[in-house]
Coordinates of C-alpha atoms and ligand atoms in Angstrom, one line a residue:
X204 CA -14.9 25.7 26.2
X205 CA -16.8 27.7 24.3
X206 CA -19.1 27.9 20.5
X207 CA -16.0 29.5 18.9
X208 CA -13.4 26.8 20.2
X209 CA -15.4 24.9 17.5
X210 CA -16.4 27.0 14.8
X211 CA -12.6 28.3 14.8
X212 CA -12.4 24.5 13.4
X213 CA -14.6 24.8 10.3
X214 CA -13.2 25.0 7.0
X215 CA -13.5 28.1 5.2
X216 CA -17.0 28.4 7.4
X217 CA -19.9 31.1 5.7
X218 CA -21.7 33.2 8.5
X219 CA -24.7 30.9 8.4
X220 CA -22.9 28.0 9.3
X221 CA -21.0 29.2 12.1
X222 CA -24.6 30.8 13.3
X223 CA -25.4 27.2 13.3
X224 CA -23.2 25.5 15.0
X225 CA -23.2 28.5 17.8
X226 CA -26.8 27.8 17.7
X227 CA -26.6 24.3 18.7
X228 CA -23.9 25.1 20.8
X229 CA -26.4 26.6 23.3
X230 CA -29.2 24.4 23.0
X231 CA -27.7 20.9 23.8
X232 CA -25.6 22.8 26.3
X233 CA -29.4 24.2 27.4
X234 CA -30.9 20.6 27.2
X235 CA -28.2 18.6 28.7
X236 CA -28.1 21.4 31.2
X237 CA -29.2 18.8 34.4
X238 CA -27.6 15.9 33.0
X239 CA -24.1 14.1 34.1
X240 CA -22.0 11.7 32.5
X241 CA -20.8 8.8 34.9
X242 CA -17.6 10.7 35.7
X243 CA -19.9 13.2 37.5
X244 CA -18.9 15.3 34.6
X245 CA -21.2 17.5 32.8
X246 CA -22.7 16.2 30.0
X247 CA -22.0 18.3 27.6
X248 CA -18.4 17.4 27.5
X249 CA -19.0 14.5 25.6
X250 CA -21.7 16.7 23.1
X251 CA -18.6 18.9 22.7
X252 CA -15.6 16.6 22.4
X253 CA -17.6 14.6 19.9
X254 CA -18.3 18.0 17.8
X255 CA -14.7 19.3 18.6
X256 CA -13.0 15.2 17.0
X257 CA -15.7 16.3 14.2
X258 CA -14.9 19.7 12.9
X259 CA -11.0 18.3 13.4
X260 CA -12.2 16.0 10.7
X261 CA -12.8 18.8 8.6
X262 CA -16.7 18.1 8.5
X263 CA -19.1 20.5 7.5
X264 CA -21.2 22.9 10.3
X265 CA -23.9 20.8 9.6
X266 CA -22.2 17.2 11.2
X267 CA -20.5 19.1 13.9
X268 CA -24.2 20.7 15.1
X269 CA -25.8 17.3 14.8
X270 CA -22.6 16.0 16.8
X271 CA -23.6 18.3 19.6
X272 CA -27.6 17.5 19.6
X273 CA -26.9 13.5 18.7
X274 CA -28.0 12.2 22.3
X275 CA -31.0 14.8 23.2
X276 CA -33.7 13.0 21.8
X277 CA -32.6 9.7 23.3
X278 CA -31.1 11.2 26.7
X279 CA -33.0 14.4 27.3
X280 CA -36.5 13.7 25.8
X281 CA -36.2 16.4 23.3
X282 CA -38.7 15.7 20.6
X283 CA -38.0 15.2 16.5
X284 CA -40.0 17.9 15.6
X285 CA -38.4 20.4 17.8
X286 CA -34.7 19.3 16.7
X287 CA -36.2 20.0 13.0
X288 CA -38.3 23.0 13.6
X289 CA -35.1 24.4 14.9
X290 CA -31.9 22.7 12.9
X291 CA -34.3 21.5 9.4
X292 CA -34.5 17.7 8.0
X293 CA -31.3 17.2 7.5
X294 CA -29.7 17.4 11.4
X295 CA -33.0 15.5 12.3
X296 CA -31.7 12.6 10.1
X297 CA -28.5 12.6 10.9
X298 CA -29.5 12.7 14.9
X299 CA -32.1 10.2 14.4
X300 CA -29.3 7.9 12.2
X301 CA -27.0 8.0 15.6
X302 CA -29.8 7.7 18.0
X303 CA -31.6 4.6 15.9
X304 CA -28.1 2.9 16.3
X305 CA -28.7 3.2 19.7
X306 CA -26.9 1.8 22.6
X307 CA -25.8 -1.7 22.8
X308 CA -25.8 -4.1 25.3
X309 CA -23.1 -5.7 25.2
X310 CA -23.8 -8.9 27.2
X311 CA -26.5 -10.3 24.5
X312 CA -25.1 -11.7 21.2
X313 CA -28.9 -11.1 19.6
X314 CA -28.5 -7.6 20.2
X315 CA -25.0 -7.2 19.3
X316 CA -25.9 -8.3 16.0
X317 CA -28.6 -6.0 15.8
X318 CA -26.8 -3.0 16.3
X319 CA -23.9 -4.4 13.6
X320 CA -27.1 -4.5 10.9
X321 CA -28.0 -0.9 12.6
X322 CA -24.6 0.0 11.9
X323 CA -24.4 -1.0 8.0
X324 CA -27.6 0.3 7.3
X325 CA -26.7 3.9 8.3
X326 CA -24.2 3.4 6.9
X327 CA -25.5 2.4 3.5
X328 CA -28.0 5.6 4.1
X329 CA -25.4 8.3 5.0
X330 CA -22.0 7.8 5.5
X331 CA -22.1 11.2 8.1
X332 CA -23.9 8.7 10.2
X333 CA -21.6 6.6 11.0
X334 CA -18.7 9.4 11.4
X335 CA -20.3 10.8 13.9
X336 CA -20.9 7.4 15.4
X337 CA -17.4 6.8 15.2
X338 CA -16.5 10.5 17.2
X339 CA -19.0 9.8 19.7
X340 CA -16.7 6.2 20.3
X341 CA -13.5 7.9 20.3
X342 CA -15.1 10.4 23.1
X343 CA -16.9 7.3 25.0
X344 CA -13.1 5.4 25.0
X345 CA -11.3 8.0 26.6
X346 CA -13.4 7.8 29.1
X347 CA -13.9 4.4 29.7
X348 CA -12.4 4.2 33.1
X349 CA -15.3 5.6 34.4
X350 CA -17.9 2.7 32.7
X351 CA -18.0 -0.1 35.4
X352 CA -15.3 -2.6 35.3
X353 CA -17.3 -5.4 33.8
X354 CA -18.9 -3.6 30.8
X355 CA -15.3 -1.9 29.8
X356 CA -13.6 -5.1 28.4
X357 CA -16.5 -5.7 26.5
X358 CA -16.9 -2.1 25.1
X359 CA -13.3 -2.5 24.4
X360 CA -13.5 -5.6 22.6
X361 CA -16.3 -4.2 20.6
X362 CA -13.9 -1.3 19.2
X363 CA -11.1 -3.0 18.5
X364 CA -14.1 -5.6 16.7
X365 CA -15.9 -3.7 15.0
X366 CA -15.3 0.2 14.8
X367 CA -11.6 -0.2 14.5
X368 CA -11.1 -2.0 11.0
X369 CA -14.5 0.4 10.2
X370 CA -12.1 3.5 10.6
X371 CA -9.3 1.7 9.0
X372 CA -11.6 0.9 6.0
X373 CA -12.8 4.1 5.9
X374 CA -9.1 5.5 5.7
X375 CA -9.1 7.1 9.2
X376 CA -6.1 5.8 10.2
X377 CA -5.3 8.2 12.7
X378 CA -8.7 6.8 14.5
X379 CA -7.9 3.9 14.1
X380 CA -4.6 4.5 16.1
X381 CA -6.4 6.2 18.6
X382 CA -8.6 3.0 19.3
X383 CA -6.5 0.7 19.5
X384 CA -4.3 2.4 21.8
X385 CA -7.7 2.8 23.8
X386 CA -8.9 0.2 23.7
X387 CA -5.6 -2.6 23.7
X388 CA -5.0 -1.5 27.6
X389 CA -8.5 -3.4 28.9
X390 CA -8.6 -6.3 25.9
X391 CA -5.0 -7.4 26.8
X392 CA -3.8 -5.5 30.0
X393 CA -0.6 -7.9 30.4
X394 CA 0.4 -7.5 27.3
X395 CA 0.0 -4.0 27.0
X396 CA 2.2 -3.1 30.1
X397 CA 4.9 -5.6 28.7
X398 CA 4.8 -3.1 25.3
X399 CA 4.6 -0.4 27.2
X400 CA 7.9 -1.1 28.8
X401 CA 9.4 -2.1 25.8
X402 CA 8.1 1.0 23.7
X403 CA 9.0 3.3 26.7
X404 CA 12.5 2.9 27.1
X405 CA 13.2 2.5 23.6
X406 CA 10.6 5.1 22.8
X407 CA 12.7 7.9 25.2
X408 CA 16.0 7.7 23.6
X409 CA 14.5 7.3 20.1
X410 CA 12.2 10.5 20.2
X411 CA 15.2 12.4 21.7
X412 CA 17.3 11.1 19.1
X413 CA 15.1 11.7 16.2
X414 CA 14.2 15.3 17.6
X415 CA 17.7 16.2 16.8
X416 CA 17.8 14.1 13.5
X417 CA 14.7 16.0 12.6
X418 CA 16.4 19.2 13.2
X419 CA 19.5 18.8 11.1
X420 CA 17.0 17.3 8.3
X421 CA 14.8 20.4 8.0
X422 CA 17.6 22.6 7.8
X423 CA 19.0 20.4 5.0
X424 CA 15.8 21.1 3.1
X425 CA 15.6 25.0 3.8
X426 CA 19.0 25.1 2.8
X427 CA 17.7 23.9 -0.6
X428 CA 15.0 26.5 -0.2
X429 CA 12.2 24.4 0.0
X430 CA 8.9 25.1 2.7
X431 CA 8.1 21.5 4.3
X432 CA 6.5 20.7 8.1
X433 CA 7.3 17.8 9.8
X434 CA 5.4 15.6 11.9
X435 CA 5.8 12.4 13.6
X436 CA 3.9 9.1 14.2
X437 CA 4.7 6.8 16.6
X438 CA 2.5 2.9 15.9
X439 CA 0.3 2.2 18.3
X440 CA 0.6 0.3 20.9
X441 CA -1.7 -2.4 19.7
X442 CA -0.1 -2.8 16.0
X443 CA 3.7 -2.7 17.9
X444 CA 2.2 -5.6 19.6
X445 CA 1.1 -7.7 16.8
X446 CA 4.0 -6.9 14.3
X447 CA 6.1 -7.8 17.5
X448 CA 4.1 -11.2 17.2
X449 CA 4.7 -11.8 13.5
X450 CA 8.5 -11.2 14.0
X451 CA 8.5 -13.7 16.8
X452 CA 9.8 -11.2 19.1
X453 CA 12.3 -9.6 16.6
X454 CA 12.1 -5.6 17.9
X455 CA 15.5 -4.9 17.1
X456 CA 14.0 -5.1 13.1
X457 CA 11.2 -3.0 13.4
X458 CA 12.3 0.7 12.3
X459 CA 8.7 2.0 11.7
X460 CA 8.2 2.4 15.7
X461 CA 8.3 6.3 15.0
X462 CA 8.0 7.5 11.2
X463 CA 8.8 11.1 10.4
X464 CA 6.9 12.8 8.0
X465 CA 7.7 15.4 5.6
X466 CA 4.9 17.2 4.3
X467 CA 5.9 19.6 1.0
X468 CA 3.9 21.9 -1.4
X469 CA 4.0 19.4 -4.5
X470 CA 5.2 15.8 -6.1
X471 CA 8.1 17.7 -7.2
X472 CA 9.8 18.5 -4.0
X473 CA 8.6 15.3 -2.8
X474 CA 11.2 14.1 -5.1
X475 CA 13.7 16.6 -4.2
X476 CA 13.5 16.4 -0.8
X477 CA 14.2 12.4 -1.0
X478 CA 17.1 13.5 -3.0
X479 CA 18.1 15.8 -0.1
X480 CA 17.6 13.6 2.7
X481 CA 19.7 10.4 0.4
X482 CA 22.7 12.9 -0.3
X483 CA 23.3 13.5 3.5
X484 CA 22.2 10.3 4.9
X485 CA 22.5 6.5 3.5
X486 CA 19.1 4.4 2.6
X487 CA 18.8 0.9 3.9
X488 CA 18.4 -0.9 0.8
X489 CA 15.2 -2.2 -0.5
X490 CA 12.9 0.2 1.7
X491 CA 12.9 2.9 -0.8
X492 CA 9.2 3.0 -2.2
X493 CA 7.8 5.1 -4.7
X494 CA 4.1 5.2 -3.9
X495 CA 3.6 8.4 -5.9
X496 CA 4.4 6.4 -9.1
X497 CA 2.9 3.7 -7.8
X498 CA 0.5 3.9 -4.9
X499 CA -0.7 1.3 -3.4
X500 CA -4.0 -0.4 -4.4
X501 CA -5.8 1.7 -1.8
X502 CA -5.1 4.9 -2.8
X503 CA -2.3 5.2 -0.7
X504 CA 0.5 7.5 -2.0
X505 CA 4.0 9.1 -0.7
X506 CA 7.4 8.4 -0.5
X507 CA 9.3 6.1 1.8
X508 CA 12.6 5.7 2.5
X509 CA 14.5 4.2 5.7
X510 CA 17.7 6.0 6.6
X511 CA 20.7 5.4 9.0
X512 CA 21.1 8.5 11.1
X513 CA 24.8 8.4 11.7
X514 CA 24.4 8.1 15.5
X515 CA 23.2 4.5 15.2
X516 CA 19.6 4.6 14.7
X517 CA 17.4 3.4 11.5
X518 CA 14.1 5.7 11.1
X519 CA 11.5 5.4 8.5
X520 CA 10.9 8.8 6.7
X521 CA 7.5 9.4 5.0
X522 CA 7.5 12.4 2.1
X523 CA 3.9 13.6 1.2
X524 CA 2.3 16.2 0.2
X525 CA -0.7 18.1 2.2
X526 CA -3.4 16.1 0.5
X527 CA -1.8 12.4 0.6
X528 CA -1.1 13.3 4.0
X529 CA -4.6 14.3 4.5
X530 CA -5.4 11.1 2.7
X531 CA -3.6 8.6 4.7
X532 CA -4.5 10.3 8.0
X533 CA -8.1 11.3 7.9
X534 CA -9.4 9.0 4.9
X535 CA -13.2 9.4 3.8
X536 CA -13.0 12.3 5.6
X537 CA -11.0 14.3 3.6
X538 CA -13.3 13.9 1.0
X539 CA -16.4 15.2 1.9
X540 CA -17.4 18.2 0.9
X541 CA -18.4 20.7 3.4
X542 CA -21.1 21.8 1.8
X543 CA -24.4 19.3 1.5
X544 CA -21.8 16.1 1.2
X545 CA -21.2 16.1 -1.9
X546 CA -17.5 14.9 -2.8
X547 CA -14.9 17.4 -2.6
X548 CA -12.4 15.6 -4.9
X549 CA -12.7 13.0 -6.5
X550 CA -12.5 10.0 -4.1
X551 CA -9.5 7.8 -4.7
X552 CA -10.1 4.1 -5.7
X553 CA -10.4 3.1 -2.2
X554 CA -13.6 5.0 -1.5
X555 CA -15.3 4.4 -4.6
X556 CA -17.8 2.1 -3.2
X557 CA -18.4 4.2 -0.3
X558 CA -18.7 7.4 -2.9
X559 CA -22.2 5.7 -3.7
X560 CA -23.2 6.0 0.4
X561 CA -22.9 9.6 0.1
X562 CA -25.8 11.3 0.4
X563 CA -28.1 11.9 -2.2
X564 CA -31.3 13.9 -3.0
X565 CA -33.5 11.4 -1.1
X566 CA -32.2 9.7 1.6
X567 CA -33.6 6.2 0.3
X568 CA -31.5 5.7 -2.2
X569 CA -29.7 2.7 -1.2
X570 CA -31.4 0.3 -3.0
X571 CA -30.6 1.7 -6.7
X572 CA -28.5 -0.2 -8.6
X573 CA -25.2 1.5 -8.1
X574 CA -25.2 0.1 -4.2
X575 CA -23.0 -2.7 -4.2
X576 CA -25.0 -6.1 -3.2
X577 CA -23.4 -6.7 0.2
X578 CA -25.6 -3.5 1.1
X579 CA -28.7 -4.0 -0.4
X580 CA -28.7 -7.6 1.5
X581 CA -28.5 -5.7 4.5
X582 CA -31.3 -3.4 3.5
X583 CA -33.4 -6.7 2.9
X584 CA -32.2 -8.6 5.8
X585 CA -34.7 -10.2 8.3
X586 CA -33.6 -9.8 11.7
X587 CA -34.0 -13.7 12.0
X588 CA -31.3 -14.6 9.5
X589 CA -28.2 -13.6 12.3
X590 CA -25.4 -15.7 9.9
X591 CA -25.9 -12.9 7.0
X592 CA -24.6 -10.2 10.2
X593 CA -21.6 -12.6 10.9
X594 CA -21.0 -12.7 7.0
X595 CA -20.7 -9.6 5.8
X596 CA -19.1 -8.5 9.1
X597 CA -15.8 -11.3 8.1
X598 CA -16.5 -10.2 4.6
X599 CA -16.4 -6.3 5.0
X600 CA -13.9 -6.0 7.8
X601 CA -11.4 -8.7 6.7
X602 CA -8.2 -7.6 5.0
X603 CA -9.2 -6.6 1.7
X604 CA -7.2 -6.9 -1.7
X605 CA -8.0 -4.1 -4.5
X606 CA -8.1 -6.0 -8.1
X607 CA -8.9 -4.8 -10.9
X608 CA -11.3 -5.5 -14.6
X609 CA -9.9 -5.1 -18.0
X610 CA -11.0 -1.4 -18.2
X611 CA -9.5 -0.9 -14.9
X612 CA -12.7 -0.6 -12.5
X613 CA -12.0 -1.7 -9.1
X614 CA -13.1 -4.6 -7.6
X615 CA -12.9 -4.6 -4.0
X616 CA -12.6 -8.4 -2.5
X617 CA -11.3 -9.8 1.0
X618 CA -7.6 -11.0 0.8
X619 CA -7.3 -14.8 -0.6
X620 CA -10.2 -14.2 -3.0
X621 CA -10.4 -16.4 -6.2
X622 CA -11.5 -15.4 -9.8
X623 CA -15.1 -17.3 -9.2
X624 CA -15.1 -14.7 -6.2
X625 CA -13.9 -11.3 -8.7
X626 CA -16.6 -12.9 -11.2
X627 CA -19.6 -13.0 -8.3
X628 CA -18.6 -9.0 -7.6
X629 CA -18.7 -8.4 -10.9
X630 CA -22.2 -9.1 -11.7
X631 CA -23.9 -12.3 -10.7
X632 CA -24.7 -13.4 -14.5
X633 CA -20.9 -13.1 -15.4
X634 CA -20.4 -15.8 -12.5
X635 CA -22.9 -17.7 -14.0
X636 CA -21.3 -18.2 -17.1
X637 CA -17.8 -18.6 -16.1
X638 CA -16.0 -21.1 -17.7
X639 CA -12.2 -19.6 -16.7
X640 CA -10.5 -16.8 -16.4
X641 CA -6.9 -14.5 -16.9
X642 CA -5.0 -13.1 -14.4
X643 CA -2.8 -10.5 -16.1
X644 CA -3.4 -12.3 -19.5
X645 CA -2.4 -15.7 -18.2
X646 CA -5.3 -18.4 -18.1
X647 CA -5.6 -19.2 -14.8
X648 CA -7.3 -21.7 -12.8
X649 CA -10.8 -21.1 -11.1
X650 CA -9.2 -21.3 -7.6
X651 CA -6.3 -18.9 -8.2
X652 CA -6.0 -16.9 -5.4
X653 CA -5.7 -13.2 -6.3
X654 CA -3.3 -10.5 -5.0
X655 CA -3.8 -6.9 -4.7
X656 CA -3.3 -5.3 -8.6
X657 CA -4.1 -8.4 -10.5
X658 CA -5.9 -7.6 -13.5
X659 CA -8.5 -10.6 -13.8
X660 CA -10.2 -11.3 -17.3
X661 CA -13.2 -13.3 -17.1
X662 CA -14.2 -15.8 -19.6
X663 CA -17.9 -17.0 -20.3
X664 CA -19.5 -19.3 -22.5
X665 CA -23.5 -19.9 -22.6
X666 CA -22.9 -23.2 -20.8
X667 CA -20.1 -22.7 -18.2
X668 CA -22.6 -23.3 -15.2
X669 CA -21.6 -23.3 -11.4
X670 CA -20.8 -26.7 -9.7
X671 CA -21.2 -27.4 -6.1
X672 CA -17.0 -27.7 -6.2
X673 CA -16.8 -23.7 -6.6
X674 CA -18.5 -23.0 -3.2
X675 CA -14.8 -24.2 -1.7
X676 CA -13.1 -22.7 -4.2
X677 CA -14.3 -19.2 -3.1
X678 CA -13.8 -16.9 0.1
X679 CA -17.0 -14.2 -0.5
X680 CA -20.1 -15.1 0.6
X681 CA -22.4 -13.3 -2.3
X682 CA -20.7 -15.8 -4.3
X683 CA -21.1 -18.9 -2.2
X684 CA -24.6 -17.4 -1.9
X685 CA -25.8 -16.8 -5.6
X686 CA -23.7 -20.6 -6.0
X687 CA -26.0 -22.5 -3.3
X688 CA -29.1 -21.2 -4.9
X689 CA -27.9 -21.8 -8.5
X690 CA -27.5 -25.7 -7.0
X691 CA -30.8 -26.0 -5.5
X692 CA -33.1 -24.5 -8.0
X693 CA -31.1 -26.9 -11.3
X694 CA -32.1 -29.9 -8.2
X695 CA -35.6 -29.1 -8.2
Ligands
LIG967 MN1 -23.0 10.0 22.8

């Protein structure tokens, strides 16, 4: 373990950042110098694992030195103005931003919600915040067994709650993996030994299998002269469980256990290589998917295709480039630039609300106009009002469908949304004034229920007004919201 096992990790580092992080290499290793974690451990493990899941990331010098000084103010006294006299404003505010979302107690529901509102507002104020939150977790999971048994299910129940689906949204899907295999072992420990068993005997035979599958496929793409890596997934333990559910028990029709990938230079030999891999091997019909053509609401692109291997087994094969695989794996991410935040590319549909919690000049910025609503009401919210924390929580974590305006904007709305809903997101005074609405040019009613890639026209007239009937007909609670209020001021 050493300063360079991290800065080796940086991306295309200059000689000031890796000065940094070497810099606060040695002083939360100097700080935390008397201080053990519950293991008996040194403390400093965690400071560096939580840097080390960072800079794997791909984040900047900056995050991964505030990932290694993010508990000494709270833990080892060290004081504000010495974490900025030495590292400047901005790793005091990102330090300050992990330490103000503190530690939660997991036994009181008050304070739970607290630290949920804690969460969204860092959020809203820097999205590095939460990142490094969210490596401090997967560091704090993996060593769970050391927490006392009563406080792990809870700790568990919170990740798979809360900081799962907040990795998933964010695109981190390799995170989100990772906690759920985590955390699914204390939630549901019967269940997870039953999958286990399951997964491990067919898991065995399948990876040894497919290691030889893989083999003859990468020759059958040199052979073509084309440079490609490969790389496997296998689900996680949690989502094999719950697909395992849905199929009422049905393994036997589950192929994506273990998905190859095949990772190429361009779109091109994406397409080449599918052609490749269907010359040699046959495709099980209706799992080809052209996501490059057509990716998925979220962003989500690659190719898919689900071959039999010709010694009995069915695996799902996964062709992407280096930056949809970067995509699809690392998420949010992937996108920020290592240098002061700013976006690297430009972030796909799926992040375009999160785009505006970048950081920006001023830290404050969250309550300009461009921040959508669900944040500002977090900005504003009174500790007292604790259904506004349950609200947006269902709202913001729930499965979420991707539809879309006219000009093609993106409206971002939980699955079984209605047009009253799409109308609310758009802009309160459109919702207003609804009096109906188009859902890829067809009038449709008010409590259509939307699917992901509907186009949704909205039309207004002067005297369409809300009636108390819309609250049922829609799922988002700005719009129930704005609806309720709409009702009670026309009463008075
Ligand atoms: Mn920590």
């Amino acid at each position: 373990m050493s300063a360079q096992d991290l800065t080796k990790l940086l991306n295309s580092p200059t000689p000031e950042e890796i000065a940094l992080v070497e810099k606060a290499y040695a002083f939360a290793e100097q700080a935390h110098k008397d201080h053990k974690r519950l293991s008996g451990e040194p403390y400093f493990i965690h400071l560096f694992e939580t840097a080390k899941t960072l800079a794997e990331m791909g984040m900047s010098g900056t995050t991964v030195s505030a990932g290694l000084l993010h508990d000494c103010i709270e833990d080892v006294g060290v004081t504000p103005e010495t974490v900025e006299k030495e590292f400047g404003k901005e790793i005091l505010f990102l330090v300050q931003g992990v330490t103000k979302l503190g530690t939660v107690k997991y036994h009181d529901s008050t304070i739970h919600r607290e630290s949920m509102r804690r969460l969204f507002v860092a959020m809203s104020q820097d999205i590095r915040v939460l990142i490094i939150k969210l490596a401090d977790r997967l560091h704090n999971m993996k060593t769970l067994s050391f927490v006392p048994a009563h406080k792990q299910k809870r700790i568990a129940e919170e990740t798979l709650e809360i900081y799962t689906p907040l990795a998933y949204r964010l695109g981190m899907r390799k995170l989100s993996r990772e906690f759920e295999d985590l955390a699914f072992v204390y939630t549901m420990p019967e269940e997870y030994k039953k999958i286990k068993e399951i997964l491990g005997k067919k898991g065995k035979e399948n990876i040894e299998r497919l290691q030889k599958f893989y083999k003859s496929v990468k020759k059958a793409v040199a052979t073509e002269g084309i440079v490609c890596r490969t790389d496997y997934r296998v689900k996680s333990l949690y989502s094999l469980y719950k697909k395992i559910q849905r199929r009422k028990g049905d393994i036997a029709s589950i192929y994506d256990i273990i998905a190859m990938r095949i990772i190429v230079k361009d779109n091109a030999d994406c397409y080449r290589v599918l052609g490749i891999i269907h010359g040699i091997w046959r495709p099980l019909p209706g799992r080809i998917k052209d996501y490059i053509a057509f990716p998925k609401p979220n962003g989500y692109s690659s190719l898919h295709t689900t071959v039999f291997t010709g010694d009995g087994s069915i695996v799902e094969i996964q062709i992407k480039t280096e930056d949809m695989y970067a995509d699809s794996e690392f998420g949010i991410t992937s996108h920020i630039a290592y240098k002061g935040g700013l976006s690297k590319k430009s972030l796909n549909t799926n992040f375009a609300w999160v785009k505006k919690l970048l950081p920006q000049k001023t830290h404050n910025d969250a309550t300009s106009k461009d921040v959508p609503d669900w944040v500002k009401q977090f900005i504003n919210y009174k500790s007292n009002n604790d259904d506004l924390i349950d609200d947006l929580k269902s709202d913001f974590l729930r499965e979420r469908i991707f539809v879309f305006t006219p000009k093609g904007d993106v409206i971002d709305l939980p699955v079984d949304s209605s047009t009253i809903d799409f109308a609310f997101s758009v802009h309160s005074d459109i919702g207003f004034s609804m009096s109906g609405a188009k859902v890829n040019g067809k009038i449709s009613a008010l409590d259509t229920k939307l699917k992901n890639g509907d186009i949704v026209e909205i039309i207004t007239k002067p005297k369409g007004k809300p009636t108390a009937k819309w609250i049922d007909l829609c799922k988002t609670t700005i719009a129930q919201r704005h609806i309720r209020a709409f009702l009670n001021i026309r009463k008075k």
